[in-house]
Amino acid sequence: MSSQENTSPPSFPLIKVASVQMEPHIGRKEENVARSIAFIDRAAAEGAELVVLPELVNSGYVFASRAEAFALAEVLPDGPTTQAWMAAARRNGIHVVAGIAEREGDRLYNSAVVIGPDGWLGVYRKLHLWGDEHLFFEAGDKGLPLFHTRWGRLGVAICYDGWFPEVYRLLAMQGADVVAMPTNWVPMPGQPDNRQAMATSLAMANAHSNALTIVCANRTGTERGQPFIGQSVIIGAQGWPLAGPAPEDGEQILYASLNLKESRQARHLTPFNHVLRDRRDDLYDPMLGTGWPLPRH
């Protein structure tokens, strides 16, 4: 063996993630899906292995009635939108997380599909409904599933879920590396003009306190009088933005490269402190009463 030969193990590979900020239009599903696929193809051409699209991106968000929401919803994974996204993920060899209105019998859910290069991985149903969503959707009933990919462990949350630290903590306790967040953030009451969006502050805090990378893909534009605030962002496991926030207006793709080994090491805040191991589970249930088993990680 030559003394010049490098025998050290290969470095942990980087993965590139993409957050798509776009403006869907209510009821124009074919157009919305076609444009979302154009964004997927563009992000994949730039090397993204995970592409996150906004909440309810194929249908629009501000439904006039439950009947309209029901008509725009699809059965998963057989509906035309999911099939189209699956074809795009397969063609590009990537993972896609995207928001969709899901129909199961007579029940509707605000959901996100999780798709891999080999097809369907599963669905997440939004746990915490916002505003008029209560008129259209059932609260999610599948908990916080973890999706295992070739590059790491993927969790999902949708929009208002991000106001609940329990969501991130339970995903982190299951060993999540990345949380994909399709979202439709709207202006918050009392928001000063010179401060970043509350949603961004919450995501940064939860990324830091759980050492999670959070990929937030928000929509932009105004729909039936409801403005959306854009500001999509990719936040690293130390709690600082890796890309964005994007502007309030306009469509764009944010990219960030992740080293998941470094992300997991970010849970060590000091040689003495680890944000998950320092929990006082002698005083409170480490899994918040869910009964899920603790993984080894």
Short mmCIF file of C-alpha atoms in Angstrom, two decimals:
data_model
loop_
_atom_site.label_atom_id
_atom_site.label_comp_id
_atom_site.label_asym_id
_atom_site.label_seq_id
_atom_site.Cartn_x
_atom_site.Cartn_y
_atom_site.Cartn_z
CA MET A 1 0.00 0.00 0.00
CA SER A 2 1.37 3.37 -0.97
CA SER A 3 2.09 5.75 1.91
CA GLN A 4 0.28 8.40 -0.15
CA GLU A 5 -2.97 6.44 -0.30
CA ASN A 6 -5.84 7.85 1.75
CA THR A 7 -7.24 5.03 3.89
CA SER A 8 -9.63 7.15 5.94
CA PRO A 9 -13.34 6.33 5.63
CA PRO A 10 -15.35 8.39 3.15
CA SER A 11 -16.97 11.51 4.52
CA PHE A 12 -20.69 11.45 5.28
CA PRO A 13 -22.43 12.44 2.04
CA LEU A 14 -24.22 15.75 1.65
CA ILE A 15 -27.84 15.75 0.59
CA LYS A 16 -29.45 18.69 -1.16
CA VAL A 17 -32.98 19.72 -0.21
CA ALA A 18 -35.31 22.17 -1.92
CA SER A 19 -38.20 24.30 -0.68
CA VAL A 20 -40.59 25.40 -3.42
CA GLN A 21 -42.45 28.68 -2.88
CA MET A 22 -45.24 28.93 -5.44
CA GLU A 23 -48.72 30.36 -5.94
CA PRO A 24 -51.45 27.80 -6.61
CA HIS A 25 -54.89 28.95 -7.76
CA ILE A 26 -58.08 27.68 -6.15
CA GLY A 27 -59.78 24.96 -8.15
CA ARG A 28 -57.28 24.91 -11.04
CA LYS A 29 -55.85 21.49 -10.23
CA GLU A 30 -54.41 20.53 -13.59
CA GLU A 31 -52.61 23.85 -13.90
CA ASN A 32 -51.35 23.72 -10.30
CA VAL A 33 -50.06 20.17 -10.69
CA ALA A 34 -48.34 20.91 -13.99
CA ARG A 35 -46.58 23.92 -12.48
CA SER A 36 -45.59 21.96 -9.37
CA ILE A 37 -44.03 19.27 -11.57
CA ALA A 38 -42.08 21.93 -13.45
CA PHE A 39 -40.70 23.08 -10.09
CA ILE A 40 -39.89 19.47 -9.10
CA ASP A 41 -38.01 18.91 -12.37
CA ARG A 42 -36.13 22.19 -11.95
CA ALA A 43 -35.09 21.39 -8.38
CA ALA A 44 -34.00 17.88 -9.35
CA ALA A 45 -31.91 19.29 -12.20
CA GLU A 46 -30.11 21.37 -9.55
CA GLY A 47 -29.33 18.20 -7.58
CA ALA A 48 -32.10 18.23 -4.97
CA GLU A 49 -32.85 14.81 -3.44
CA LEU A 50 -35.83 16.07 -1.43
CA VAL A 51 -38.34 18.59 -2.80
CA VAL A 52 -41.00 20.08 -0.51
CA LEU A 53 -44.11 21.79 -1.94
CA PRO A 54 -46.67 23.95 -0.09
CA GLU A 55 -49.83 22.91 1.75
CA LEU A 56 -52.86 22.04 -0.44
CA VAL A 57 -50.73 22.96 -3.42
CA ASN A 58 -52.78 21.15 -6.05
CA SER A 59 -56.18 22.55 -5.05
CA GLY A 60 -55.70 25.92 -3.41
CA TYR A 61 -56.62 26.66 0.19
CA VAL A 62 -59.60 29.00 0.65
CA PHE A 63 -62.57 26.73 -0.04
CA ALA A 64 -66.01 28.33 -0.41
CA SER A 65 -67.78 25.25 0.97
CA ARG A 66 -67.19 21.70 2.10
CA ALA A 67 -68.71 20.55 -1.18
CA GLU A 68 -65.97 22.40 -3.06
CA ALA A 69 -63.27 20.92 -0.82
CA PHE A 70 -64.75 17.45 -1.29
CA ALA A 71 -64.83 17.85 -5.08
CA LEU A 72 -61.17 18.92 -5.13
CA ALA A 73 -59.98 16.17 -2.76
CA GLU A 74 -58.54 12.86 -3.97
CA VAL A 75 -58.25 9.29 -2.76
CA LEU A 76 -54.64 8.41 -1.94
CA PRO A 77 -52.45 7.18 -3.48
CA ASP A 78 -54.57 6.44 -6.54
CA GLY A 79 -55.69 10.00 -7.32
CA PRO A 80 -54.33 11.72 -10.43
CA THR A 81 -52.27 14.30 -8.54
CA THR A 82 -50.34 11.75 -6.48
CA GLN A 83 -49.83 9.57 -9.53
CA ALA A 84 -48.37 12.54 -11.40
CA TRP A 85 -46.06 13.43 -8.51
CA MET A 86 -44.98 9.79 -8.22
CA ALA A 87 -44.06 9.74 -11.90
CA ALA A 88 -42.01 12.93 -11.45
CA ALA A 89 -40.22 11.53 -8.39
CA ARG A 90 -39.47 8.26 -10.18
CA ARG A 91 -38.24 10.03 -13.32
CA ASN A 92 -35.90 12.23 -11.28
CA GLY A 93 -34.91 9.63 -8.66
CA ILE A 94 -35.88 11.90 -5.74
CA HIS A 95 -38.22 12.27 -2.76
CA VAL A 96 -41.20 14.62 -2.83
CA VAL A 97 -43.42 15.88 0.02
CA ALA A 98 -46.48 17.86 -1.06
CA GLY A 99 -49.76 19.07 0.45
CA ILE A 100 -53.09 17.72 -0.80
CA ALA A 101 -56.74 17.44 0.25
CA GLU A 102 -57.31 13.75 0.94
CA ARG A 103 -60.66 11.98 0.69
CA GLU A 104 -61.31 8.75 2.58
CA GLY A 105 -64.95 7.77 2.20
CA ASP A 106 -66.91 10.81 3.38
CA ARG A 107 -64.03 12.15 5.47
CA LEU A 108 -61.58 14.83 4.37
CA TYR A 109 -58.05 15.41 5.64
CA ASN A 110 -55.50 18.16 5.08
CA SER A 111 -52.66 15.83 4.18
CA ALA A 112 -49.15 15.62 2.77
CA VAL A 113 -48.04 12.78 0.54
CA VAL A 114 -44.56 11.34 0.94
CA ILE A 115 -43.13 9.88 -2.25
CA GLY A 116 -39.78 8.27 -2.98
CA PRO A 117 -37.91 7.37 -6.15
CA ASP A 118 -39.53 3.94 -6.04
CA GLY A 119 -43.04 5.27 -5.46
CA TRP A 120 -45.49 5.71 -2.59
CA LEU A 121 -44.09 5.91 0.97
CA GLY A 122 -47.15 7.13 2.86
CA VAL A 123 -49.23 10.04 4.06
CA TYR A 124 -49.22 12.48 6.95
CA ARG A 125 -52.54 14.01 8.07
CA LYS A 126 -52.42 17.44 9.68
CA LEU A 127 -52.99 17.15 13.43
CA HIS A 128 -53.80 20.77 14.28
CA LEU A 129 -56.42 22.49 12.12
CA TRP A 130 -56.40 26.27 11.61
CA GLY A 131 -59.42 28.55 11.27
CA ASP A 132 -62.01 27.49 8.71
CA GLU A 133 -60.18 24.19 8.16
CA HIS A 134 -62.42 22.95 10.99
CA LEU A 135 -65.38 23.33 8.60
CA PHE A 136 -63.85 21.06 5.98
CA PHE A 137 -61.38 18.61 7.47
CA GLU A 138 -61.07 16.01 10.18
CA ALA A 139 -58.09 16.33 12.50
CA GLY A 140 -55.32 13.91 11.59
CA ASP A 141 -55.57 10.39 12.98
CA LYS A 142 -52.24 8.85 11.96
CA GLY A 143 -50.01 10.45 14.58
CA LEU A 144 -46.50 11.48 13.53
CA PRO A 145 -45.13 8.76 11.28
CA LEU A 146 -41.44 8.58 10.39
CA PHE A 147 -40.40 7.76 6.84
CA HIS A 148 -37.10 5.97 6.29
CA THR A 149 -35.21 7.04 3.17
CA ARG A 150 -31.87 6.10 1.64
CA TRP A 151 -30.31 9.27 3.09
CA GLY A 152 -31.99 9.57 6.53
CA ARG A 153 -35.18 9.69 8.57
CA LEU A 154 -37.91 12.04 7.40
CA GLY A 155 -40.78 13.51 9.41
CA VAL A 156 -43.62 15.73 8.22
CA ALA A 157 -45.64 18.55 9.77
CA ILE A 158 -48.11 20.96 8.16
CA CYS A 159 -48.37 24.70 8.88
CA TYR A 160 -50.17 25.21 12.25
CA ASP A 161 -48.58 21.99 13.54
CA GLY A 162 -45.47 24.14 13.90
CA TRP A 163 -47.05 26.07 16.79
CA PHE A 164 -46.87 22.91 18.94
CA PRO A 165 -43.41 21.99 20.25
CA GLU A 166 -44.68 18.50 21.00
CA VAL A 167 -44.74 17.78 17.26
CA TYR A 168 -41.04 18.42 16.81
CA ARG A 169 -40.06 16.74 20.05
CA LEU A 170 -41.92 13.53 19.17
CA LEU A 171 -40.34 13.47 15.72
CA ALA A 172 -36.88 14.05 17.20
CA MET A 173 -37.44 11.34 19.79
CA GLN A 174 -38.20 8.91 16.98
CA GLY A 175 -34.87 9.81 15.38
CA ALA A 176 -35.96 12.21 12.64
CA ASP A 177 -33.20 14.04 10.77
CA VAL A 178 -35.31 16.28 8.53
CA VAL A 179 -38.86 17.61 8.92
CA ALA A 180 -40.65 18.60 5.73
CA MET A 181 -43.26 21.29 6.31
CA PRO A 182 -45.73 22.15 3.57
CA THR A 183 -47.43 25.31 4.79
CA ASN A 184 -49.80 28.17 3.97
CA TRP A 185 -48.65 30.78 6.48
CA VAL A 186 -50.86 33.85 6.82
CA PRO A 187 -50.23 37.16 8.66
CA MET A 188 -50.35 36.86 12.45
CA PRO A 189 -52.16 39.42 14.62
CA GLY A 190 -49.83 42.08 16.00
CA GLN A 191 -46.96 41.22 13.65
CA PRO A 192 -44.59 44.24 13.50
CA ASP A 193 -43.56 45.25 10.00
CA ASN A 194 -39.86 45.12 10.85
CA ARG A 195 -39.82 41.60 12.34
CA GLN A 196 -39.57 38.21 10.67
CA ALA A 197 -42.66 36.04 10.54
CA MET A 198 -43.66 34.34 13.80
CA ALA A 199 -43.69 31.05 11.90
CA THR A 200 -40.00 31.49 11.08
CA SER A 201 -39.15 32.24 14.72
CA LEU A 202 -41.02 29.14 15.88
CA ALA A 203 -39.32 26.92 13.33
CA MET A 204 -35.88 28.26 14.28
CA ALA A 205 -36.54 27.68 17.99
CA ASN A 206 -37.78 24.14 17.45
CA ALA A 207 -34.97 23.28 15.05
CA HIS A 208 -32.46 24.39 17.68
CA SER A 209 -34.07 22.70 20.67
CA ASN A 210 -34.42 19.37 18.84
CA ALA A 211 -31.46 19.53 16.40
CA LEU A 212 -33.74 19.06 13.40
CA THR A 213 -33.46 20.43 9.89
CA ILE A 214 -36.85 21.91 8.94
CA VAL A 215 -37.73 22.55 5.29
CA CYS A 216 -40.64 25.03 5.21
CA ALA A 217 -42.36 25.50 1.83
CA ASN A 218 -44.95 28.28 1.93
CA ARG A 219 -47.23 29.58 -0.79
CA THR A 220 -47.49 33.18 -1.90
CA GLY A 221 -50.17 35.44 -3.36
CA THR A 222 -53.74 36.29 -2.31
CA GLU A 223 -56.65 33.87 -2.65
CA ARG A 224 -60.27 34.98 -2.24
CA GLY A 225 -59.10 37.92 -0.18
CA GLN A 226 -56.72 35.92 2.04
CA PRO A 227 -53.08 37.00 1.72
CA PHE A 228 -50.23 34.54 2.25
CA ILE A 229 -46.85 35.67 3.47
CA GLY A 230 -44.28 33.62 1.54
CA GLN A 231 -40.99 33.68 3.49
CA SER A 232 -40.25 30.00 2.86
CA VAL A 233 -37.12 28.94 4.69
CA ILE A 234 -34.77 26.02 5.26
CA ILE A 235 -33.47 25.90 8.84
CA GLY A 236 -30.50 23.84 9.91
CA ALA A 237 -30.19 21.64 12.98
CA GLN A 238 -28.48 24.41 14.97
CA GLY A 239 -31.53 26.62 14.50
CA TRP A 240 -30.15 29.07 11.93
CA PRO A 241 -31.52 29.54 8.40
CA LEU A 242 -29.51 27.76 5.71
CA ALA A 243 -31.56 29.37 2.93
CA GLY A 244 -34.14 32.15 3.02
CA PRO A 245 -36.44 33.39 4.26
CA ALA A 246 -37.71 34.04 0.75
CA PRO A 247 -39.55 37.31 0.01
CA GLU A 248 -43.25 37.59 0.79
CA ASP A 249 -44.12 37.85 -2.89
CA GLY A 250 -42.96 35.83 -5.84
CA GLU A 251 -42.17 32.23 -6.64
CA GLN A 252 -38.74 30.72 -6.14
CA ILE A 253 -36.88 27.60 -5.02
CA LEU A 254 -34.60 27.61 -1.99
CA TYR A 255 -31.77 25.07 -1.76
CA ALA A 256 -29.55 23.84 1.06
CA SER A 257 -26.99 21.07 1.38
CA LEU A 258 -27.09 18.98 4.56
CA ASN A 259 -24.57 16.77 6.31
CA LEU A 260 -26.80 14.58 8.47
CA LYS A 261 -23.87 13.39 10.60
CA GLU A 262 -23.20 16.99 11.58
CA SER A 263 -26.92 17.55 12.09
CA ARG A 264 -27.13 14.71 14.60
CA GLN A 265 -24.00 15.95 16.33
CA ALA A 266 -25.72 19.33 16.76
CA ARG A 267 -27.75 17.77 19.58
CA HIS A 268 -24.56 18.11 21.65
CA LEU A 269 -24.71 21.77 22.65
CA THR A 270 -21.61 21.43 24.87
CA PRO A 271 -19.47 18.48 25.99
CA PHE A 272 -21.94 18.19 28.89
CA ASN A 273 -25.28 18.96 27.22
CA HIS A 274 -27.42 17.01 24.78
CA VAL A 275 -30.85 18.47 23.97
CA LEU A 276 -32.60 15.09 24.06
CA ARG A 277 -30.65 13.26 26.75
CA ASP A 278 -30.93 16.19 29.18
CA ARG A 279 -34.72 15.83 29.38
CA ARG A 280 -35.94 15.15 32.92
CA ASP A 281 -37.82 11.96 32.09
CA ASP A 282 -37.93 11.19 35.79
CA LEU A 283 -40.47 14.04 35.96
CA TYR A 284 -42.32 13.73 32.66
CA ASP A 285 -43.06 11.10 30.06
CA PRO A 286 -40.34 11.25 27.37
CA MET A 287 -42.86 10.33 24.66
CA LEU A 288 -45.61 12.62 26.01
CA GLY A 289 -47.97 9.75 26.70
CA THR A 290 -48.07 8.48 23.12
CA GLY A 291 -46.85 5.02 24.02
CA TRP A 292 -44.47 4.93 21.06
CA PRO A 293 -41.28 2.96 21.79
CA LEU A 294 -38.03 4.87 22.07
CA PRO A 295 -35.73 4.04 19.13
CA ARG A 296 -32.04 3.44 19.50
CA HIS A 297 -30.18 6.35 17.91
#
